[in-house]
PDB file of C-alpha atoms in Angstrom:
ATOM      1  CA  MET A   1      35.680   6.628   7.072  1.00  0.00           C
ATOM      2  CA  THR A   2      32.262   5.628   8.195  1.00  0.00           C
ATOM      3  CA  LEU A   3      31.189   2.669   6.555  1.00  0.00           C
ATOM      4  CA  LEU A   4      27.641   2.894   5.569  1.00  0.00           C
ATOM      5  CA  ALA A   5      25.624  -0.270   5.476  1.00  0.00           C
ATOM      6  CA  ILE A   6      22.372  -0.550   2.699  1.00  0.00           C
ATOM      7  CA  ILE A   7      19.453  -2.776   3.563  1.00  0.00           C
ATOM      8  CA  GLY A   8      18.030  -3.928   0.291  1.00  0.00           C
ATOM      9  CA  GLY A   9      14.288  -4.806  -0.102  1.00  0.00           C
ATOM     10  CA  THR A  10      11.798  -6.107  -2.678  1.00  0.00           C
ATOM     11  CA  GLY A  11      13.205  -5.712  -5.743  1.00  0.00           C
ATOM     12  CA  LEU A  12      17.118  -4.873  -4.745  1.00  0.00           C
ATOM     13  CA  ALA A  13      18.293  -8.206  -3.699  1.00  0.00           C
ATOM     14  CA  GLN A  14      21.712  -6.733  -5.551  1.00  0.00           C
ATOM     15  CA  LEU A  15      23.524  -3.635  -5.319  1.00  0.00           C
ATOM     16  CA  PRO A  16      24.138  -2.695  -8.796  1.00  0.00           C
ATOM     17  CA  GLY A  17      27.717  -0.944  -9.326  1.00  0.00           C
ATOM     18  CA  LEU A  18      29.216  -2.813  -6.010  1.00  0.00           C
ATOM     19  CA  THR A  19      32.679  -3.680  -6.802  1.00  0.00           C
ATOM     20  CA  LEU A  20      32.856  -6.737  -4.642  1.00  0.00           C
ATOM     21  CA  SER A  21      35.841  -7.115  -2.078  1.00  0.00           C
ATOM     22  CA  GLU A  22      34.339  -9.653   0.330  1.00  0.00           C
ATOM     23  CA  ARG A  23      31.066 -11.996   0.945  1.00  0.00           C
ATOM     24  CA  ARG A  24      30.992 -12.905   4.393  1.00  0.00           C
ATOM     25  CA  VAL A  25      28.718 -15.631   5.996  1.00  0.00           C
ATOM     26  CA  VAL A  26      28.143 -14.731   9.733  1.00  0.00           C
ATOM     27  CA  ASP A  27      26.353 -15.784  12.959  1.00  0.00           C
ATOM     28  CA  THR A  28      25.013 -13.438  15.602  1.00  0.00           C
ATOM     29  CA  PRO A  29      23.579 -13.953  19.487  1.00  0.00           C
ATOM     30  CA  TYR A  30      20.065 -13.572  17.926  1.00  0.00           C
ATOM     31  CA  GLY A  31      20.905 -16.355  15.089  1.00  0.00           C
ATOM     32  CA  SER A  32      21.831 -15.889  11.446  1.00  0.00           C
ATOM     33  CA  PRO A  33      21.048 -12.791   9.137  1.00  0.00           C
ATOM     34  CA  SER A  34      18.754 -12.861   6.218  1.00  0.00           C
ATOM     35  CA  ALA A  35      22.030 -13.158   3.759  1.00  0.00           C
ATOM     36  CA  PRO A  36      25.679 -12.982   3.727  1.00  0.00           C
ATOM     37  CA  LEU A  37      27.112  -9.524   4.323  1.00  0.00           C
ATOM     38  CA  VAL A  38      28.665  -8.261   0.828  1.00  0.00           C
ATOM     39  CA  PHE A  39      31.463  -5.748   1.588  1.00  0.00           C
ATOM     40  CA  GLY A  40      32.627  -3.513  -1.238  1.00  0.00           C
ATOM     41  CA  GLU A  41      33.135  -0.005  -3.041  1.00  0.00           C
ATOM     42  CA  LEU A  42      30.414   1.812  -4.505  1.00  0.00           C
ATOM     43  CA  ALA A  43      31.225   5.144  -5.892  1.00  0.00           C
ATOM     44  CA  GLY A  44      34.841   4.549  -4.409  1.00  0.00           C
ATOM     45  CA  LYS A  45      33.734   4.455  -1.209  1.00  0.00           C
ATOM     46  CA  PRO A  46      33.271   1.193   1.066  1.00  0.00           C
ATOM     47  CA  VAL A  47      29.869  -0.242   1.922  1.00  0.00           C
ATOM     48  CA  VAL A  48      28.265  -2.984   2.963  1.00  0.00           C
ATOM     49  CA  PHE A  49      25.108  -4.698   1.600  1.00  0.00           C
ATOM     50  CA  LEU A  50      22.464  -7.000   3.002  1.00  0.00           C
ATOM     51  CA  ALA A  51      19.704  -8.372   1.092  1.00  0.00           C
ATOM     52  CA  ARG A  52      16.516  -8.004   3.713  1.00  0.00           C
ATOM     53  CA  HIS A  53      14.600 -11.085   2.504  1.00  0.00           C
ATOM     54  CA  GLY A  54      17.616 -13.242   1.758  1.00  0.00           C
ATOM     55  CA  GLU A  55      19.879 -13.465  -1.603  1.00  0.00           C
ATOM     56  CA  LYS A  56      16.610 -15.482  -3.363  1.00  0.00           C
ATOM     57  CA  HIS A  57      14.255 -13.196  -1.952  1.00  0.00           C
ATOM     58  CA  THR A  58      12.384 -16.058   0.084  1.00  0.00           C
ATOM     59  CA  ILE A  59      11.892 -14.729   3.763  1.00  0.00           C
ATOM     60  CA  PRO A  60       8.506 -12.985   4.073  1.00  0.00           C
ATOM     61  CA  PRO A  61       8.410  -9.889   6.012  1.00  0.00           C
ATOM     62  CA  HIS A  62       7.358 -11.245   9.266  1.00  0.00           C
ATOM     63  CA  GLN A  63       9.778 -14.061   9.377  1.00  0.00           C
ATOM     64  CA  ILE A  64      12.709 -11.676   8.861  1.00  0.00           C
ATOM     65  CA  ASN A  65      15.641 -11.958  11.925  1.00  0.00           C
ATOM     66  CA  TYR A  66      15.765  -8.419  12.162  1.00  0.00           C
ATOM     67  CA  CYS A  67      17.802  -8.466  15.475  1.00  0.00           C
ATOM     68  CA  ALA A  68      20.283 -10.439  13.548  1.00  0.00           C
ATOM     69  CA  ASN A  69      20.436  -8.030  10.473  1.00  0.00           C
ATOM     70  CA  LEU A  70      21.092  -4.883  12.469  1.00  0.00           C
ATOM     71  CA  TRP A  71      23.419  -6.778  14.981  1.00  0.00           C
ATOM     72  CA  ALA A  72      25.380  -7.995  12.058  1.00  0.00           C
ATOM     73  CA  LEU A  73      25.772  -4.700  10.226  1.00  0.00           C
ATOM     74  CA  ARG A  74      26.931  -3.017  13.443  1.00  0.00           C
ATOM     75  CA  GLU A  75      29.524  -5.669  14.601  1.00  0.00           C
ATOM     76  CA  ALA A  76      30.561  -5.426  10.750  1.00  0.00           C
ATOM     77  CA  GLY A  77      31.439  -1.638  11.397  1.00  0.00           C
ATOM     78  CA  ALA A  78      28.842   0.129   9.840  1.00  0.00           C
ATOM     79  CA  GLU A  79      27.562   3.080  11.798  1.00  0.00           C
ATOM     80  CA  GLN A  80      25.283   4.555   8.983  1.00  0.00           C
ATOM     81  CA  VAL A  81      22.679   2.171   7.706  1.00  0.00           C
ATOM     82  CA  VAL A  82      20.030   2.871   4.390  1.00  0.00           C
ATOM     83  CA  ALA A  83      17.070   0.966   4.307  1.00  0.00           C
ATOM     84  CA  VAL A  84      15.365   0.481   1.024  1.00  0.00           C
ATOM     85  CA  ALA A  85      12.154  -0.603   0.904  1.00  0.00           C
ATOM     86  CA  ALA A  86       9.215  -1.457  -1.406  1.00  0.00           C
ATOM     87  CA  VAL A  87       5.970   0.264  -0.097  1.00  0.00           C
ATOM     88  CA  GLY A  88       2.467   1.027  -1.109  1.00  0.00           C
ATOM     89  CA  GLY A  89       1.356   4.922  -1.666  1.00  0.00           C
ATOM     90  CA  ILE A  90      -1.461   6.224   0.206  1.00  0.00           C
ATOM     91  CA  ARG A  91      -1.296  10.107  -0.220  1.00  0.00           C
ATOM     92  CA  ALA A  92      -1.662  11.805  -3.843  1.00  0.00           C
ATOM     93  CA  ASP A  93       1.896  12.311  -4.432  1.00  0.00           C
ATOM     94  CA  MET A  94       2.987   8.818  -3.475  1.00  0.00           C
ATOM     95  CA  GLY A  95       2.154   7.070  -6.973  1.00  0.00           C
ATOM     96  CA  PRO A  96       4.096   3.969  -8.479  1.00  0.00           C
ATOM     97  CA  ALA A  97       7.885   4.598  -9.185  1.00  0.00           C
ATOM     98  CA  VAL A  98       8.097   7.579  -6.732  1.00  0.00           C
ATOM     99  CA  LEU A  99      10.605   7.880  -3.962  1.00  0.00           C
ATOM    100  CA  ALA A 100      10.271   9.133  -0.498  1.00  0.00           C
ATOM    101  CA  VAL A 101      12.243   9.539   2.399  1.00  0.00           C
ATOM    102  CA  PRO A 102       9.905   9.149   5.345  1.00  0.00           C
ATOM    103  CA  ASP A 103      10.220  10.909   8.471  1.00  0.00           C
ATOM    104  CA  GLN A 104       8.031   9.308  10.666  1.00  0.00           C
ATOM    105  CA  ILE A 105       6.330   5.767  11.168  1.00  0.00           C
ATOM    106  CA  ILE A 106       3.415   3.951  12.944  1.00  0.00           C
ATOM    107  CA  ASP A 107       3.723   0.373  13.507  1.00  0.00           C
ATOM    108  CA  TYR A 108       1.097  -2.176  13.109  1.00  0.00           C
ATOM    109  CA  THR A 109       2.761  -5.296  13.798  1.00  0.00           C
ATOM    110  CA  TRP A 110       2.433  -7.860  16.039  1.00  0.00           C
ATOM    111  CA  GLY A 111       4.398 -11.047  17.347  1.00  0.00           C
ATOM    112  CA  ARG A 112       8.073  -9.965  15.844  1.00  0.00           C
ATOM    113  CA  ARG A 113      10.938  -9.563  18.393  1.00  0.00           C
ATOM    114  CA  SER A 114      11.402  -5.916  18.589  1.00  0.00           C
ATOM    115  CA  THR A 115      13.896  -5.202  21.112  1.00  0.00           C
ATOM    116  CA  PHE A 116      17.335  -6.027  22.184  1.00  0.00           C
ATOM    117  CA  PHE A 117      16.179  -4.872  25.802  1.00  0.00           C
ATOM    118  CA  GLU A 118      15.270  -8.335  27.167  1.00  0.00           C
ATOM    119  CA  GLY A 119      15.965 -11.222  29.273  1.00  0.00           C
ATOM    120  CA  GLU A 120      18.691 -10.755  32.042  1.00  0.00           C
ATOM    121  CA  LEU A 121      19.081  -7.048  32.244  1.00  0.00           C
ATOM    122  CA  ASP A 122      21.077  -5.203  34.440  1.00  0.00           C
ATOM    123  CA  HIS A 123      18.727  -2.150  33.598  1.00  0.00           C
ATOM    124  CA  VAL A 124      15.552  -1.174  31.611  1.00  0.00           C
ATOM    125  CA  THR A 125      16.201   1.126  28.558  1.00  0.00           C
ATOM    126  CA  HIS A 126      13.896   3.239  27.026  1.00  0.00           C
ATOM    127  CA  ILE A 127      15.211   4.644  23.789  1.00  0.00           C
ATOM    128  CA  ASP A 128      13.886   8.230  22.738  1.00  0.00           C
ATOM    129  CA  PHE A 129      11.835   7.229  19.232  1.00  0.00           C
ATOM    130  CA  THR A 130      10.146  10.798  18.626  1.00  0.00           C
ATOM    131  CA  TRP A 131      12.094  11.233  15.459  1.00  0.00           C
ATOM    132  CA  PRO A 132      12.584   7.518  14.193  1.00  0.00           C
ATOM    133  CA  TYR A 133      14.727   8.372  11.600  1.00  0.00           C
ATOM    134  CA  SER A 134      18.257  10.008  11.588  1.00  0.00           C
ATOM    135  CA  GLN A 135      17.708  13.582  10.605  1.00  0.00           C
ATOM    136  CA  ALA A 136      21.176  14.100   9.616  1.00  0.00           C
ATOM    137  CA  LEU A 137      21.011  10.889   7.378  1.00  0.00           C
ATOM    138  CA  ARG A 138      17.972  11.967   5.838  1.00  0.00           C
ATOM    139  CA  ARG A 139      19.053  15.372   5.097  1.00  0.00           C
ATOM    140  CA  ARG A 140      22.360  13.484   3.226  1.00  0.00           C
ATOM    141  CA  LEU A 141      19.686  11.661   1.321  1.00  0.00           C
ATOM    142  CA  LEU A 142      17.715  14.789   0.020  1.00  0.00           C
ATOM    143  CA  SER A 143      20.961  16.855  -0.678  1.00  0.00           C
ATOM    144  CA  ALA A 144      22.521  14.076  -2.748  1.00  0.00           C
ATOM    145  CA  ALA A 145      18.773  13.479  -4.786  1.00  0.00           C
ATOM    146  CA  GLU A 146      18.592  17.134  -5.514  1.00  0.00           C
ATOM    147  CA  ALA A 147      22.496  17.327  -6.768  1.00  0.00           C
ATOM    148  CA  ALA A 148      21.468  14.340  -8.849  1.00  0.00           C
ATOM    149  CA  GLY A 149      18.153  15.574 -10.235  1.00  0.00           C
ATOM    150  CA  ILE A 150      16.383  13.066  -8.728  1.00  0.00           C
ATOM    151  CA  ALA A 151      12.932  13.848  -7.769  1.00  0.00           C
ATOM    152  CA  VAL A 152      12.147  12.616  -3.672  1.00  0.00           C
ATOM    153  CA  VAL A 153       9.262  13.361  -1.344  1.00  0.00           C
ATOM    154  CA  ASP A 154      10.851  14.614   1.350  1.00  0.00           C
ATOM    155  CA  GLY A 155       8.858  13.362   4.609  1.00  0.00           C
ATOM    156  CA  GLY A 156       5.831  11.207   5.153  1.00  0.00           C
ATOM    157  CA  THR A 157       4.551   8.936   7.342  1.00  0.00           C
ATOM    158  CA  TYR A 158       5.421   5.036   6.790  1.00  0.00           C
ATOM    159  CA  GLY A 159       2.742   2.804   8.046  1.00  0.00           C
ATOM    160  CA  CYS A 160       4.338  -1.019   9.073  1.00  0.00           C
ATOM    161  CA  THR A 161       1.757  -3.622   8.679  1.00  0.00           C
ATOM    162  CA  GLN A 162       2.156  -7.419   9.305  1.00  0.00           C
ATOM    163  CA  GLY A 163       2.114  -8.937   6.036  1.00  0.00           C
ATOM    164  CA  PRO A 164       2.736 -10.775   3.953  1.00  0.00           C
ATOM    165  CA  ARG A 165      -0.480 -10.398   2.561  1.00  0.00           C
ATOM    166  CA  LEU A 166      -1.432  -6.762   1.186  1.00  0.00           C
ATOM    167  CA  GLU A 167      -3.797  -4.723   2.729  1.00  0.00           C
ATOM    168  CA  SER A 168      -7.834  -4.383   2.192  1.00  0.00           C
ATOM    169  CA  ALA A 169      -9.277  -1.100   1.340  1.00  0.00           C
ATOM    170  CA  ALA A 170     -10.549  -0.787   4.742  1.00  0.00           C
ATOM    171  CA  GLU A 171      -7.102  -1.199   6.153  1.00  0.00           C
ATOM    172  CA  ILE A 172      -5.696   1.565   4.114  1.00  0.00           C
ATOM    173  CA  ALA A 173      -8.566   3.862   4.780  1.00  0.00           C
ATOM    174  CA  ARG A 174      -7.948   3.404   8.436  1.00  0.00           C
ATOM    175  CA  LEU A 175      -4.211   3.916   7.709  1.00  0.00           C
ATOM    176  CA  GLU A 176      -4.939   7.413   5.668  1.00  0.00           C
ATOM    177  CA  ARG A 177      -7.294   8.313   8.920  1.00  0.00           C
ATOM    178  CA  ASP A 178      -4.089   7.575  11.085  1.00  0.00           C
ATOM    179  CA  GLY A 179      -2.100   9.999   9.240  1.00  0.00           C
ATOM    180  CA  CYS A 180       0.199   7.295   6.801  1.00  0.00           C
ATOM    181  CA  THR A 181       1.336   8.514   3.432  1.00  0.00           C
ATOM    182  CA  LEU A 182       2.981   5.151   2.784  1.00  0.00           C
ATOM    183  CA  VAL A 183       2.464   1.460   3.759  1.00  0.00           C
ATOM    184  CA  GLY A 184       5.231  -1.205   3.880  1.00  0.00           C
ATOM    185  CA  MET A 185       5.854  -4.290   6.076  1.00  0.00           C
ATOM    186  CA  THR A 186       9.318  -4.157   7.094  1.00  0.00           C
ATOM    187  CA  GLY A 187      10.243  -0.782   8.731  1.00  0.00           C
ATOM    188  CA  MET A 188       9.597  -2.177  12.057  1.00  0.00           C
ATOM    189  CA  PRO A 189      11.021  -2.970  14.510  1.00  0.00           C
ATOM    190  CA  GLU A 190      14.195  -2.335  11.637  1.00  0.00           C
ATOM    191  CA  ALA A 191      13.848   1.280  12.865  1.00  0.00           C
ATOM    192  CA  ALA A 192      13.469   0.939  16.133  1.00  0.00           C
ATOM    193  CA  LEU A 193      16.523  -1.756  16.827  1.00  0.00           C
ATOM    194  CA  ALA A 194      18.920   0.451  14.878  1.00  0.00           C
ATOM    195  CA  ARG A 195      18.078   3.268  17.179  1.00  0.00           C
ATOM    196  CA  GLU A 196      18.646   0.857  20.207  1.00  0.00           C
ATOM    197  CA  LEU A 197      22.162  -0.019  18.767  1.00  0.00           C
ATOM    198  CA  GLU A 198      22.809   3.542  18.166  1.00  0.00           C
ATOM    199  CA  LEU A 199      23.087   3.219  14.228  1.00  0.00           C
ATOM    200  CA  ASP A 200      22.115   6.539  12.028  1.00  0.00           C
ATOM    201  CA  TYR A 201      19.256   5.006  10.093  1.00  0.00           C
ATOM    202  CA  ALA A 202      16.996   6.153   7.118  1.00  0.00           C
ATOM    203  CA  SER A 203      14.440   4.765   5.049  1.00  0.00           C
ATOM    204  CA  LEU A 204      14.537   5.118   1.358  1.00  0.00           C
ATOM    205  CA  ALA A 205      11.044   4.101   0.103  1.00  0.00           C
ATOM    206  CA  VAL A 206      10.047   3.229  -3.067  1.00  0.00           C
ATOM    207  CA  VAL A 207       6.234   3.026  -4.247  1.00  0.00           C
ATOM    208  CA  ALA A 208       5.730  -0.101  -5.884  1.00  0.00           C
ATOM    209  CA  ASN A 209       2.072   0.497  -6.033  1.00  0.00           C
ATOM    210  CA  TRP A 210      -0.973   2.299  -4.985  1.00  0.00           C
ATOM    211  CA  GLY A 211      -2.305   0.999  -1.448  1.00  0.00           C
ATOM    212  CA  ALA A 212      -5.647  -1.048  -1.695  1.00  0.00           C
ATOM    213  CA  GLY A 213      -8.826   1.452  -2.700  1.00  0.00           C
ATOM    214  CA  LYS A 214      -6.816   4.193  -3.768  1.00  0.00           C
ATOM    215  CA  THR A 215      -7.710   3.244  -7.593  1.00  0.00           C
ATOM    216  CA  ASP A 216     -10.764   0.927  -9.249  1.00  0.00           C
ATOM    217  CA  ASP A 217      -7.942  -1.238 -10.319  1.00  0.00           C
ATOM    218  CA  ILE A 218      -6.562  -4.658  -8.667  1.00  0.00           C
ATOM    219  CA  ILE A 219      -2.936  -4.823  -7.704  1.00  0.00           C
ATOM    220  CA  THR A 220      -1.020  -6.995  -9.485  1.00  0.00           C
ATOM    221  CA  MET A 221       2.533  -8.517  -9.226  1.00  0.00           C
ATOM    222  CA  ALA A 222       3.319  -7.322 -12.878  1.00  0.00           C
ATOM    223  CA  ASP A 223       2.347  -4.002 -12.189  1.00  0.00           C
ATOM    224  CA  ILE A 224       4.464  -4.106  -9.003  1.00  0.00           C
ATOM    225  CA  GLU A 225       7.404  -5.403 -10.765  1.00  0.00           C
ATOM    226  CA  ALA A 226       7.028  -2.763 -13.671  1.00  0.00           C
ATOM    227  CA  ALA A 227       6.677   0.086 -11.152  1.00  0.00           C
ATOM    228  CA  LEU A 228      10.023  -1.563  -8.917  1.00  0.00           C
ATOM    229  CA  LEU A 229      11.980  -1.909 -12.206  1.00  0.00           C
ATOM    230  CA  ASP A 230      11.634   1.870 -12.786  1.00  0.00           C
ATOM    231  CA  GLY A 231      11.934   2.973  -8.777  1.00  0.00           C
ATOM    232  CA  MET A 232      14.743   0.803  -7.937  1.00  0.00           C
ATOM    233  CA  ASP A 233      16.835   2.211 -10.814  1.00  0.00           C
ATOM    234  CA  LYS A 234      16.393   5.510  -9.373  1.00  0.00           C
ATOM    235  CA  ALA A 235      17.169   4.371  -6.300  1.00  0.00           C
ATOM    236  CA  GLY A 236      20.306   2.693  -7.080  1.00  0.00           C
ATOM    237  CA  LYS A 237      21.342   6.026  -8.742  1.00  0.00           C
ATOM    238  CA  LEU A 238      20.520   7.976  -5.698  1.00  0.00           C
ATOM    239  CA  LEU A 239      22.567   5.907  -3.705  1.00  0.00           C
ATOM    240  CA  ILE A 240      25.444   6.035  -5.772  1.00  0.00           C
ATOM    241  CA  ALA A 241      25.014  10.119  -5.500  1.00  0.00           C
ATOM    242  CA  LEU A 242      24.670   9.557  -1.726  1.00  0.00           C
ATOM    243  CA  ILE A 243      28.043   7.817  -1.257  1.00  0.00           C
ATOM    244  CA  GLY A 244      29.876   9.800  -3.958  1.00  0.00           C
ATOM    245  CA  SER A 245      28.719  12.892  -1.784  1.00  0.00           C
ATOM    246  CA  GLY A 246      30.371  11.682   1.408  1.00  0.00           C
TER     247      GLY A 246
END
């Protein structure tokens, strides 16, 4: 049976409904992952969960050890990864609490370790990143959402910024001109590293707020938390539907 890994972002530091069987502290050639790996069952199927920002949400996006996280999940036997991420909405249909399964990504980050292919190499490897997310896993997410009656936006482009600050209105306008429909801070290099490790990887984006300048309102943590409470509840139900359908 294929082991599914779930990476939880802001608003999903724990996985509701998970029957815990093991909490494993691991190390990797790239250092320690963000948190212990949590093994258990969800909807009667085995899963492994990792809190991307740490168990107490103390690791900012630019300091996450993405290499260690993905390596640890692969070594634990995971073959598929669903990465849950809180994002900002740019396109009109990407409002707060909306769920989306993007199909493209643009990387605006800098200074992050972004590949396993460096140092003393036998040969240079270039991964195909035309379609950064696993199409098969995306289809499974979308089918599970439809079967469960959960509204999800199919497709979109995730613009990954450096963080940890939120973007300026001008930056959001630039992202929109570039074709981005969502903005987040953790999508890269996570997606590329998963591809390098030959993991099937898909993103489940939960919109926490409108991008800067899309409304006249100031972005507040209270508004973000309220949207995430609703959005992450739907995301949890979708994950249960996804795993149950497998």
